[in-house]
CSV table of C-alpha atoms and ligand atoms in Angstrom, one decimal:
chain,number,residue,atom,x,y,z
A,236,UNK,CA,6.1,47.4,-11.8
A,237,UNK,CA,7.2,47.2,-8.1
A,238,UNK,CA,8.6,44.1,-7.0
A,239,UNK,CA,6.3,40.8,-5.8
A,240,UNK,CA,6.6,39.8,-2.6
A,241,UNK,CA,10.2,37.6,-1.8
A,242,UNK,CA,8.8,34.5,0.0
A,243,UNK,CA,6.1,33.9,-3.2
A,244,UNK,CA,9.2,33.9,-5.6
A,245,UNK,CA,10.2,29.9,-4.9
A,246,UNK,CA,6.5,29.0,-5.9
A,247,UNK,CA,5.9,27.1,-8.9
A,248,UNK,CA,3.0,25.6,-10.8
A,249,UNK,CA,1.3,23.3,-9.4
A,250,UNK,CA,2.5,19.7,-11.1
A,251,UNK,CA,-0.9,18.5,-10.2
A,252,UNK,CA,-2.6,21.2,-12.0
A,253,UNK,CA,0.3,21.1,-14.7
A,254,UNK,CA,-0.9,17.5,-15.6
A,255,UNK,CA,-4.8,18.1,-15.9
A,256,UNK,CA,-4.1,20.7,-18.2
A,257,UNK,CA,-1.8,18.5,-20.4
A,258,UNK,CA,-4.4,15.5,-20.5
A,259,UNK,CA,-6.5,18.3,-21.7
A,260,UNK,CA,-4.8,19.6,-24.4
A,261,UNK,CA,-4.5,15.6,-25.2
A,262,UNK,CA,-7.4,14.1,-24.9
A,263,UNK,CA,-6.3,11.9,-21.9
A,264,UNK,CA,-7.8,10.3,-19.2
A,265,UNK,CA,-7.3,12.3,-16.3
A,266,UNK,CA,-5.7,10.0,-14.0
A,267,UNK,CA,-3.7,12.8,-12.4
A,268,UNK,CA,-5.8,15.6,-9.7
A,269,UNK,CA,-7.5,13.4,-7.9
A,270,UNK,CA,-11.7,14.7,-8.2
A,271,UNK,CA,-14.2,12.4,-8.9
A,272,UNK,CA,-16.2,12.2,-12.2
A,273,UNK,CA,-19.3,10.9,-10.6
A,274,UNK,CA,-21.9,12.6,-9.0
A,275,UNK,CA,-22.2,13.2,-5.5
A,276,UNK,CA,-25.1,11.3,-3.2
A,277,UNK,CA,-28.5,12.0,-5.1
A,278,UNK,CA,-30.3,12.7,-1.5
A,279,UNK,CA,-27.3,15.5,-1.5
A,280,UNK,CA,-27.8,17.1,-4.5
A,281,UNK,CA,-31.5,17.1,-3.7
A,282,UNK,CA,-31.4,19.1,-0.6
A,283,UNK,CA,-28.9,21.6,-2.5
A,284,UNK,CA,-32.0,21.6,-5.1
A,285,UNK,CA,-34.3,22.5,-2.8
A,286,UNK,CA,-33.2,25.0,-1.3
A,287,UNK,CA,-31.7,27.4,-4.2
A,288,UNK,CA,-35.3,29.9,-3.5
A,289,UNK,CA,-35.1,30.2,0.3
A,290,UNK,CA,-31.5,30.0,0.7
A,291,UNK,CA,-29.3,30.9,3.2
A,292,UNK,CA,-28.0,33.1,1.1
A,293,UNK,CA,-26.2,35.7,3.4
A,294,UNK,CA,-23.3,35.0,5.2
A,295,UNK,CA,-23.4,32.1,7.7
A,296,UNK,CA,-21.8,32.7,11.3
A,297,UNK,CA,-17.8,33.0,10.3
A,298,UNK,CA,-17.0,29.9,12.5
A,299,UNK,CA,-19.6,28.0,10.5
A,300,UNK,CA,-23.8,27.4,10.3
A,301,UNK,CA,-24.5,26.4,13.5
A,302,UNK,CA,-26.7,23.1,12.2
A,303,UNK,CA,-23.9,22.0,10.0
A,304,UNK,CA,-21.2,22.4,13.2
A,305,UNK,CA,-23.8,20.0,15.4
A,306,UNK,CA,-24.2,17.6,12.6
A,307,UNK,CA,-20.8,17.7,12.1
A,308,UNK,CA,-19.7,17.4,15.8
A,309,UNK,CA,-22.0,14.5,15.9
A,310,UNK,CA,-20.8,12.4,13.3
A,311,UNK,CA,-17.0,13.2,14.1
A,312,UNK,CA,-17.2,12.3,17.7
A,313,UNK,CA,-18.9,8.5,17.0
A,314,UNK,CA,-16.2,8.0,14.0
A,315,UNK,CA,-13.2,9.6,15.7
A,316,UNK,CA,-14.4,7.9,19.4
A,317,UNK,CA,-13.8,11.4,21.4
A,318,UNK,CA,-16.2,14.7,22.3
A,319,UNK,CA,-16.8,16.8,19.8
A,320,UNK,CA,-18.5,19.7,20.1
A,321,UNK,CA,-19.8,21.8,18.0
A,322,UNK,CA,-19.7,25.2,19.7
A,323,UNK,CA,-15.7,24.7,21.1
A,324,UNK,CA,-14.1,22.6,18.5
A,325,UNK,CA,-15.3,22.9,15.1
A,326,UNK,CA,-14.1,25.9,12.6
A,327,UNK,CA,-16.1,25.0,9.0
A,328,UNK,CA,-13.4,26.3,6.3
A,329,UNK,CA,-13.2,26.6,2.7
A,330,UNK,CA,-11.8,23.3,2.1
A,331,UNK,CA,-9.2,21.6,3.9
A,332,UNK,CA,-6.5,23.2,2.0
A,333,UNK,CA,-8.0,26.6,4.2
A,334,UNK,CA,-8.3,24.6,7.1
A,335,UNK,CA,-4.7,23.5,7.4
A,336,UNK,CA,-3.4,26.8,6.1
A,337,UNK,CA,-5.3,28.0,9.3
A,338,UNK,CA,-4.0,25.7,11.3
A,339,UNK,CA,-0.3,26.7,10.5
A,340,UNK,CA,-1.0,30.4,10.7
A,341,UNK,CA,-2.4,29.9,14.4
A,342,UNK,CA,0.4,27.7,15.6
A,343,UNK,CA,4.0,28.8,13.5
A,344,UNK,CA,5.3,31.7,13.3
A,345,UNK,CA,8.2,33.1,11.1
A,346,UNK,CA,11.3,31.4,11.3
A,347,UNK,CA,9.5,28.4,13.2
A,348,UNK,CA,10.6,24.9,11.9
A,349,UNK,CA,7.8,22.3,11.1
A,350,UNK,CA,7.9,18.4,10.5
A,351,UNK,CA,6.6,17.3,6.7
A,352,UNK,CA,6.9,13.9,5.8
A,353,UNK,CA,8.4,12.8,2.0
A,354,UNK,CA,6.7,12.2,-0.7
A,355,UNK,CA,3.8,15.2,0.9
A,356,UNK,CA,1.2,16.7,-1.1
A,357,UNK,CA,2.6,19.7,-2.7
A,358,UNK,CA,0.3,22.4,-0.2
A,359,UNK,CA,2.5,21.2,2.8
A,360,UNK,CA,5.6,22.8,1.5
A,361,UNK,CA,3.6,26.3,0.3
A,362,UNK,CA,1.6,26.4,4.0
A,363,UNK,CA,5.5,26.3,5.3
A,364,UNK,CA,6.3,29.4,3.3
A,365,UNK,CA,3.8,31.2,3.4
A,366,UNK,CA,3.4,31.0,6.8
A,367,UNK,CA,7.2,31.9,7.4
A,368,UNK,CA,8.6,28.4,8.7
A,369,UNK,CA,11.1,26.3,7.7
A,370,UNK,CA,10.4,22.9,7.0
A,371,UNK,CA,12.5,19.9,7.8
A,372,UNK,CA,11.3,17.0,5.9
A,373,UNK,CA,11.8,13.5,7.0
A,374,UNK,CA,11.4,10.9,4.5
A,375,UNK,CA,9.1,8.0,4.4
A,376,UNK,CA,11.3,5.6,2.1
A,377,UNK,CA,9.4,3.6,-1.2
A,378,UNK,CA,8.4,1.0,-1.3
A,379,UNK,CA,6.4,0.7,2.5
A,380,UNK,CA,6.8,4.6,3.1
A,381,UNK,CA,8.1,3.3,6.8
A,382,UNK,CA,10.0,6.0,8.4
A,383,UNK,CA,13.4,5.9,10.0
A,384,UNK,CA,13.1,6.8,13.9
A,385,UNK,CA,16.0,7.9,14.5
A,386,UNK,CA,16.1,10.6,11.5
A,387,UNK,CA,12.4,11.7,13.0
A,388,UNK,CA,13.6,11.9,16.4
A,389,UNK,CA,17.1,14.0,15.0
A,390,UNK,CA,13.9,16.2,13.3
A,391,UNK,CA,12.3,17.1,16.2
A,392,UNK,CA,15.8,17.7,18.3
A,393,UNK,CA,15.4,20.7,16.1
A,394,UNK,CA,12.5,21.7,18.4
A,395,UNK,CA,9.9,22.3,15.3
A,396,UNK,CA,6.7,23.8,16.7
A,397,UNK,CA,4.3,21.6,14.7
A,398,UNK,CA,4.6,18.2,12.5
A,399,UNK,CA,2.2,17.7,9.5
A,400,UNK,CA,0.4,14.2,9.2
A,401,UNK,CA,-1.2,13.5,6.5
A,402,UNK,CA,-3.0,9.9,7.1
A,403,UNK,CA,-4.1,8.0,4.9
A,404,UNK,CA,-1.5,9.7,2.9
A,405,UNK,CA,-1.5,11.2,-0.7
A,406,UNK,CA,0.0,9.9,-2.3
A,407,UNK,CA,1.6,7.3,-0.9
A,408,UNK,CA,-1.9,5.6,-0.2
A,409,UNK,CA,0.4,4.5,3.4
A,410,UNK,CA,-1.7,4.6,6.1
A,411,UNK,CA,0.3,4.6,9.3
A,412,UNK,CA,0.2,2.1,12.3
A,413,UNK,CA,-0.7,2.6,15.9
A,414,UNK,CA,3.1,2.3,16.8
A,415,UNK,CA,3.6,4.6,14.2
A,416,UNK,CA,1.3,7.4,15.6
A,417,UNK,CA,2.4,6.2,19.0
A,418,UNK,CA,5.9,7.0,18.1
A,419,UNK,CA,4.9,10.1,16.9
A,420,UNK,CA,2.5,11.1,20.0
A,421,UNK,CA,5.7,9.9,22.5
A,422,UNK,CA,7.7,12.7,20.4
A,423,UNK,CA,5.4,15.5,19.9
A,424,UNK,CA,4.7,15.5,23.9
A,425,UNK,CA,8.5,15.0,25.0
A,426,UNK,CA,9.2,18.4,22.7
A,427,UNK,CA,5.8,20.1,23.1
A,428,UNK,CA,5.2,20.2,19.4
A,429,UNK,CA,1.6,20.6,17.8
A,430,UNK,CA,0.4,17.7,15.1
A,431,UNK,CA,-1.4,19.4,12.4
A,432,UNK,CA,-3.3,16.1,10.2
A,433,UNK,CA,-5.1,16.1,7.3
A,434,UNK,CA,-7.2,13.5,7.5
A,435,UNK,CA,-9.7,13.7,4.2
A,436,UNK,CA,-8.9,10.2,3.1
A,437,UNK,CA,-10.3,9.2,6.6
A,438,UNK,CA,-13.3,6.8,5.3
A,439,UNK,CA,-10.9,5.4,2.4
A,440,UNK,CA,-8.6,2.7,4.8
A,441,UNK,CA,-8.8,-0.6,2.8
A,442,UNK,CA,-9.5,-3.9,4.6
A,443,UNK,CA,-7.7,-5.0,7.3
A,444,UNK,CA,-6.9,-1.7,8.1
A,445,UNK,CA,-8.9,1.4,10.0
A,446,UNK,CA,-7.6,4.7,10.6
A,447,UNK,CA,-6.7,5.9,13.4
A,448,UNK,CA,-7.5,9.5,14.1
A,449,UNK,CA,-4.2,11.0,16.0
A,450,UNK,CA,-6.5,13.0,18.2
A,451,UNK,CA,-7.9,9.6,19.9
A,452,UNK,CA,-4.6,8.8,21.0
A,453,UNK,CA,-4.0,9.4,24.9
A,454,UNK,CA,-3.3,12.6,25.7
A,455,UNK,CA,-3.6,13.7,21.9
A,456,UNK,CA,-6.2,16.1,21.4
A,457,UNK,CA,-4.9,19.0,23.5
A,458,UNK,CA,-2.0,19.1,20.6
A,459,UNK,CA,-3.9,18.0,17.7
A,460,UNK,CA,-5.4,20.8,15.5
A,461,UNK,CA,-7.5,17.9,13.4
A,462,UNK,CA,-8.1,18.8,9.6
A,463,UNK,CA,-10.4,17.5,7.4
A,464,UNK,CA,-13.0,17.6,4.6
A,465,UNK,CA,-16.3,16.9,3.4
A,466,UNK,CA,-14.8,16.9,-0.4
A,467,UNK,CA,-14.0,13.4,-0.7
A,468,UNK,CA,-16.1,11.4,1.3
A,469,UNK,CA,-19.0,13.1,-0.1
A,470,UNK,CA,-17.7,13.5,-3.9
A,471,UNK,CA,-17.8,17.4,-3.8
A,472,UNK,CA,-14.4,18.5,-4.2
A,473,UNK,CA,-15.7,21.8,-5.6
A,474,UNK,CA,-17.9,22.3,-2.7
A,475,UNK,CA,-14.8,24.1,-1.2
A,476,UNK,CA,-16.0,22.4,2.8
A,477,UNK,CA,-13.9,21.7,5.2
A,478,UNK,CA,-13.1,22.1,8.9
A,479,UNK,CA,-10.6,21.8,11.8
A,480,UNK,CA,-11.4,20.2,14.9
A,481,UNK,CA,-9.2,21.4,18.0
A,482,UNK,CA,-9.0,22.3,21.7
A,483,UNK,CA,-11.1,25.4,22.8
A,484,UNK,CA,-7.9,27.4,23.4
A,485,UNK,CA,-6.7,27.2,20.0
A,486,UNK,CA,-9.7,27.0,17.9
A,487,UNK,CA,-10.4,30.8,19.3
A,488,UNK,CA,-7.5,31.8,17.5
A,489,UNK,CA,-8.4,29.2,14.5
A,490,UNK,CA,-11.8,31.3,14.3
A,491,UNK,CA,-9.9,34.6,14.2
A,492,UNK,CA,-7.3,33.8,11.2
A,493,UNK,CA,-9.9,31.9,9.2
A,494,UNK,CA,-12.7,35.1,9.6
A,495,UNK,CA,-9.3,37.1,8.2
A,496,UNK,CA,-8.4,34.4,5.7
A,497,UNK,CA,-12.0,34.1,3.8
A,498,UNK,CA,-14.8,35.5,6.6
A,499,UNK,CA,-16.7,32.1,5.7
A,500,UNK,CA,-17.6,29.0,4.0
A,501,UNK,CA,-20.5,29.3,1.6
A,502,UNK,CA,-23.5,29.3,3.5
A,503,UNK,CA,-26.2,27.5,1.0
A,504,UNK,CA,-23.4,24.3,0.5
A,505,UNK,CA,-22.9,24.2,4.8
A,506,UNK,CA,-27.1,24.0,5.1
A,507,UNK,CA,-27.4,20.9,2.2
A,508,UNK,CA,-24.8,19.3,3.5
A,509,UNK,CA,-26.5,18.8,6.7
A,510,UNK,CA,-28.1,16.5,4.9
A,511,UNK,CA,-25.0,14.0,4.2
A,512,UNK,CA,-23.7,14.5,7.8
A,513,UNK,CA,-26.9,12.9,8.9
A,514,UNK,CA,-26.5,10.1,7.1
A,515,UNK,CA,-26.8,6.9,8.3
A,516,UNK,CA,-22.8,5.4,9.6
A,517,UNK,CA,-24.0,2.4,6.9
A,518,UNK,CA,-23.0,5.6,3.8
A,519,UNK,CA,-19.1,4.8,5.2
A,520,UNK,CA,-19.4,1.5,4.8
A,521,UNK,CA,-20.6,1.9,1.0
A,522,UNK,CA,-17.8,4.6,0.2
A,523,UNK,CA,-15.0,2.3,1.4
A,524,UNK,CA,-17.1,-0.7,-0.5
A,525,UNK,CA,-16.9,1.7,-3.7
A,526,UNK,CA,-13.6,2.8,-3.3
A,527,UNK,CA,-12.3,-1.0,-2.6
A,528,UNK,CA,-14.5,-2.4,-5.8
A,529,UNK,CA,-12.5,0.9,-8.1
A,530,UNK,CA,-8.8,0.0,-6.4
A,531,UNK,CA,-9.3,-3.7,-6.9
A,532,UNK,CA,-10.1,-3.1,-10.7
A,533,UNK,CA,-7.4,-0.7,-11.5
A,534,UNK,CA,-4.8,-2.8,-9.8
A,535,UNK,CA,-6.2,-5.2,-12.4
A,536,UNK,CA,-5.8,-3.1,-14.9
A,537,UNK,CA,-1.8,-2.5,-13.8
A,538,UNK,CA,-1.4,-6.0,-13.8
A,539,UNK,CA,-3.0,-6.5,-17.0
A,540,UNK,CA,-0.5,-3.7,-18.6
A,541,UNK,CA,2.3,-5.5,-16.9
A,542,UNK,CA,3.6,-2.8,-14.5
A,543,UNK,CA,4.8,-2.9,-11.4
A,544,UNK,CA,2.7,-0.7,-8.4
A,545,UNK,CA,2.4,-0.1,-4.6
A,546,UNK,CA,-0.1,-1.2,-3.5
A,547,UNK,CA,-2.3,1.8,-1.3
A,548,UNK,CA,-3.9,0.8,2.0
A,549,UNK,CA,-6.1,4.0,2.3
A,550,UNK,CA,-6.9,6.9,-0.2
A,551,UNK,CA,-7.5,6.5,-3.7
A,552,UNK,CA,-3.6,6.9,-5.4
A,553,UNK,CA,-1.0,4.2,-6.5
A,554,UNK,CA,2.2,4.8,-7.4
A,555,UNK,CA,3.5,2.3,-10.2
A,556,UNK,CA,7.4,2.0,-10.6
A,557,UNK,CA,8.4,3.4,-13.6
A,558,UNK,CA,11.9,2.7,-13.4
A,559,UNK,CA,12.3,-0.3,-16.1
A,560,UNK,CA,11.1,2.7,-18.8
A,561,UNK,CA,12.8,5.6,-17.8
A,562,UNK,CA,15.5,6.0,-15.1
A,563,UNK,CA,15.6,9.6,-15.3
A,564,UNK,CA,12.6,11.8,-16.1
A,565,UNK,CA,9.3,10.9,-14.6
A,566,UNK,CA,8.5,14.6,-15.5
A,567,UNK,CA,9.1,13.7,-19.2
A,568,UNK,CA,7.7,10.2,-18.8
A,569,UNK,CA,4.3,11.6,-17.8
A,570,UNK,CA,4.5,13.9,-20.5
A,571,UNK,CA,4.8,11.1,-23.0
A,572,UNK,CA,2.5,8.8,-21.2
A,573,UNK,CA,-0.6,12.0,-21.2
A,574,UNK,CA,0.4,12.4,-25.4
A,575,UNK,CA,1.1,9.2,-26.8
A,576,UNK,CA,-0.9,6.4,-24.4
A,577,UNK,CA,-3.3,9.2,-23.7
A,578,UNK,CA,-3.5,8.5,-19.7
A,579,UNK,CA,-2.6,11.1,-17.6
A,580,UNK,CA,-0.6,10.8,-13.9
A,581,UNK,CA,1.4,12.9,-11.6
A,582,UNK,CA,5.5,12.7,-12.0
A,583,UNK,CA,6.5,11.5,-8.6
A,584,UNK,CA,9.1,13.4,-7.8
A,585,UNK,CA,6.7,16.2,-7.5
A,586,UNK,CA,5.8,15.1,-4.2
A,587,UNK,CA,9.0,13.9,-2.9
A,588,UNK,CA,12.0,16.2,-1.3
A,589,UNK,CA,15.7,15.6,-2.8
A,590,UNK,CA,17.0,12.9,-0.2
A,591,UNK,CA,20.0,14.5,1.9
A,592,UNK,CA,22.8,12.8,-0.2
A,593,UNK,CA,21.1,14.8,-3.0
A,594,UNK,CA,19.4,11.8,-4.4
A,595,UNK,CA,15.9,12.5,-5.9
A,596,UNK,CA,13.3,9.8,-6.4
A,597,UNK,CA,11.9,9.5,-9.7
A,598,UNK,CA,11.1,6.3,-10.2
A,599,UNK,CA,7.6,6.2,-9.2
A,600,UNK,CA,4.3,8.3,-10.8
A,601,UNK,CA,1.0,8.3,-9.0
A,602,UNK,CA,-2.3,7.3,-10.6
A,603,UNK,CA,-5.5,8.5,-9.0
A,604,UNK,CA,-8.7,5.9,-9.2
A,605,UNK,CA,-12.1,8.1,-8.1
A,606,UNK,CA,-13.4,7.3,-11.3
A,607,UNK,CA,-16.4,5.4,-12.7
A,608,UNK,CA,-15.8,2.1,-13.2
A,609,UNK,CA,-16.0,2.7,-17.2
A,610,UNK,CA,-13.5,5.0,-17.2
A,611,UNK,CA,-10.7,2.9,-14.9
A,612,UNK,CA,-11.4,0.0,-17.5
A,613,UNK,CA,-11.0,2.9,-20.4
A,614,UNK,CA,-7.4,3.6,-19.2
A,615,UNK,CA,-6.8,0.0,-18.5
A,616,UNK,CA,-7.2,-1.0,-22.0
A,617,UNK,CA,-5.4,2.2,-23.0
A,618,UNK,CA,-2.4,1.4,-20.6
A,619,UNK,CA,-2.3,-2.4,-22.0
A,620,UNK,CA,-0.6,-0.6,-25.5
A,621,UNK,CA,1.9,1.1,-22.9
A,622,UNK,CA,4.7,-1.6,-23.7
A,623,UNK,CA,4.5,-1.2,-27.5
A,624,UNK,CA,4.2,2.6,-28.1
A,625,UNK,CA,6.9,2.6,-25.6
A,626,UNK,CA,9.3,-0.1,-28.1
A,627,UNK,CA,8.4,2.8,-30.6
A,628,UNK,CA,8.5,5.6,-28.9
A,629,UNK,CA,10.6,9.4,-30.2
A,630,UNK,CA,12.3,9.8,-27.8
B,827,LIG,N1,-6.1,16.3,-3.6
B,827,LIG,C1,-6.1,16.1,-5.1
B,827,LIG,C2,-4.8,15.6,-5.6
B,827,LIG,O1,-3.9,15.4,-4.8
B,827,LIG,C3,-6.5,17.4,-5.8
B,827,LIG,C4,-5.4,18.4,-5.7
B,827,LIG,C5,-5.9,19.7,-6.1
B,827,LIG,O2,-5.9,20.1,-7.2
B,827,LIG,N2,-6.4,20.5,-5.1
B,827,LIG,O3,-4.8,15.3,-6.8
C-alpha cells in the first residue's frame, strides 16, 4: 500500500468518541459527547415534516439558502448588537466543526503559528494540522481557567496569524470577561492577528453572566471570522448547520474553501430551520431557563455523590476533580467509572496540553448535562454508589 499522508499520522481517536463507544459496550449513561437526548422544538420538526414532498431537494446556493442567511442575519445582528447581513457576511456550513475548519484554511497557511487556549476541544488542535500551522497553546489554569497575561502576550510575540476562542468554553464551561476579551482585542490589533471563535454555547451563559460576542467589541469585527451553530441552541446536533459570520473581504474567500470543502449544507434542513430562526427572542430565554433547571440538578446530584466540581458559567460541561480517587489515570478512571458505576465522562487530560514543565493535568473529567431531567437524576443515583464500588474496586 503506498504510504498515508505525514501530517494525518499524529491523529488519534477521538477520546470523545472513544467514551460513547465504551458507555455502549456498557450499558452507561452517556455523560460523555455532549448531544442531547431530547427532541428538538416540535414547531421545528414540524416544518422539516412538512416539507419532505416539495423539498428543496437540490442543492441550495453554496454560500447558503438565501431565506435561511436573512433569517439568520436577522437574529444574529439583534443578539450579537452589530449588522449582519446576509448577502456579505454569512457562509451556512456543515456544522461548526466545517465552519471553523474554513475559517483556518482562509486565514493560516503552512508553517503559520495560531493561539489555542488549554484545556481546548480536541478539533482545535486537528484544524492546526491539517491546515499546516503550528499551534502555540496557552493555558487557562484549573480551577477559574484565568489566563496568565504575560504567557499570552509572550504567545503572540511569536506573531501567530490567528487565536482560537472558544467562548463559553467546552469544556471548561469558563466564559470569559470583558477585560478578558478586551485583553485579547488590545493584542490581536497591536500584532494584526485574526480571532477565529466558536461561539455555539452562545445562548447557554448562566445568570449573572451574558456572553459577549468578540465581534461587538470596538474595532473587532474586521478581525473576527465569527463561528457558530444552530446544533445546540436548537437540539439538532445531527443536523450538521452551522455558519461563519465575517467581513466581506474574507468571507469571499470563506465561500470559496467551503464550496471546495463540502459544496453545501443540506438544503431541506437550511429551509425548516427557517422556522426556528424566526422564533420569537423569548425561545433564548427558555433554552438558558432549561439548561440552568438541568445544571442546577446535576450539581445536585455531584453534591449528593460527594464530589468535588467546577462549577460552569456557560455551556453544558463540568469538570469534577477526581484527584482524591486516582492521582494518575483519568484515562483509566473513566474507564472504570463507564464499567463499574456505569456513567460515562470524558478523561480530562484529553482536552488539556502537557504544561511546559512537562506536567499534565489529570485530575479533572468532564461530565456533559443536555439530558432529560430523568436521565441526570438516573446517573445521580448511579454516581451516589461511586464511593463504595470505588472501596471495592480491582484495580
Ligand atoms: N461538542 C460535543 C462534545 O464536546 C460533541 C463532540 C463531537 O462528537 N462532535 O462532546
Amino acid at each position: 500500500m503506498p504510504a498515508t499522508s505525514k501530517h494525518t499520522r499524529g491523529f488519534t481517536e477521538s477520546v470523545i468518541r472513544r467514551m460513547t463507544r465504551i458507555a455502549l459496550e456498557n450499558g452507561a449513561i452517556n455523560l460523555s459527547q455532549g448531544f442531547p437526548d431530547f427532541d428538538p422544538p416540535k414547531d421545528l420538526t414540524a416544518a422539516l415534516g412538512r416539507l419532505a414532498p416539495s423539498g428543496p431537494h437540490q442543492y441550495a446556493i453554496t454560500w447558503g439558502a438565501a431565506n435561511f442567511r436573512e433569517a439568520l442575519a436577522r437574529k444574529q445582528s439583534r443578539c450579537m448588537g452589530i449588522p449582519v447581513d446576509g448577502d456579505r457576511h454569512i457562509t451556512v456550513t456543515c456544522g461548526s466543526t466545517e465552519a471553523m475548519i474554513a475559517a483556518m484554511m482562509s486565514t493560516v497557511d503552512p508553517g503559520d503559528r495560531v493561539v489555542v487556549f488549554s484545556p481546548f476541544y480536541e478539533n482545535y488542535g486537528a484544524d492546526a494540522i491539517l491546515s499546516g500551522a503550528e499551534p502555540l497553546y496557552v493555558p487557562l489554569f484549573p480551577p477559574d481557567f484565568c489566563f496568565d497575561r504575560a504567557l499570552l502576550r509572550r504567545a503572540f510575540e511569536q506573531r501567530p496569524k490567528a487565536l482560537i476562542l472558544c467562548n463559553p468554553s467546552n469544556p471548561s464551561g469558563k466564559v470569559f470577561t470583558r477585560e478578558e476579551l478586551e485583553y485579547i482585542a488590545a493584542l490581536a490589533e497591536e500584532f494584526d492577528t485574526w480571532v477565529i471563535t466558536d461561539e455555539v454555547y452562545e445562548h447557554i451563559v448562566y445568570s449573572p453572566g451574558k456572553h459577549l460576542y468578540f465581534a461587538s467589541l470596538p474595532g473587532m469585527a474586521g478581525r473576527t471570522i465569527s463561528c457558530s451553530s444552530l446544533s445546540k441552541t436548537y437540539s439538532i446536533t445531527g443536523w450538521r448547520l452551522g455558519y461563519t459570520i465575517a467581513a466581506e473581504e474574507v468571507t469571499g474567500i470563506i465561500r470559496k474553501v467551503h464550496d471546495f470543502l463540502t459544496v453545501g449544507a443540506a438544503a431541506p434542513l437550511m429551509e425548516a430551520a427557517v422556522t426556528a430562526l424566526n422564533f420569537p427572542l423569548s425561545y433564548y430565554d427558555e433554552v438558558l431557563a432549561s439548561y440552568t433547571r438541568k445544571r442546577d440538578i446535576f450539581l445536585h446530584c455531584l453534591d449528593q455523590a460527594g464530589l468535588r466540581y467546577i462549577k460552569p458559567q456557560g455551556a453544558y460541561y463540568v469538570m469534577v476533580d477526581i484527584s482524591e480517587f486516582d492521582k494518575t489515570g483519568d484515562t483509566r478512571f473513566c474507564e472504570w467509572l463507564a464499567r463499574e458505576v456505569k456513567v460515562a465522562a470524558v478523561p480530562g487530560s484529553s482536552f488539556f496540553k502537557p504544561l511546559e514543565d512537562g506536567a499534565q493535568v489529570n485530575h479533572l473529567i468532564r461530565f456533559h448535562f443536555a439530558k432529560k431531567e430523568e436521565t441526570l437524576r438516573s446517573a445521580g443515583e448511579r454516581l451516589k454508589t461511586l464511593r463504595s464500588l470505588w472501596a471495592s474496586r480491582g484495580y
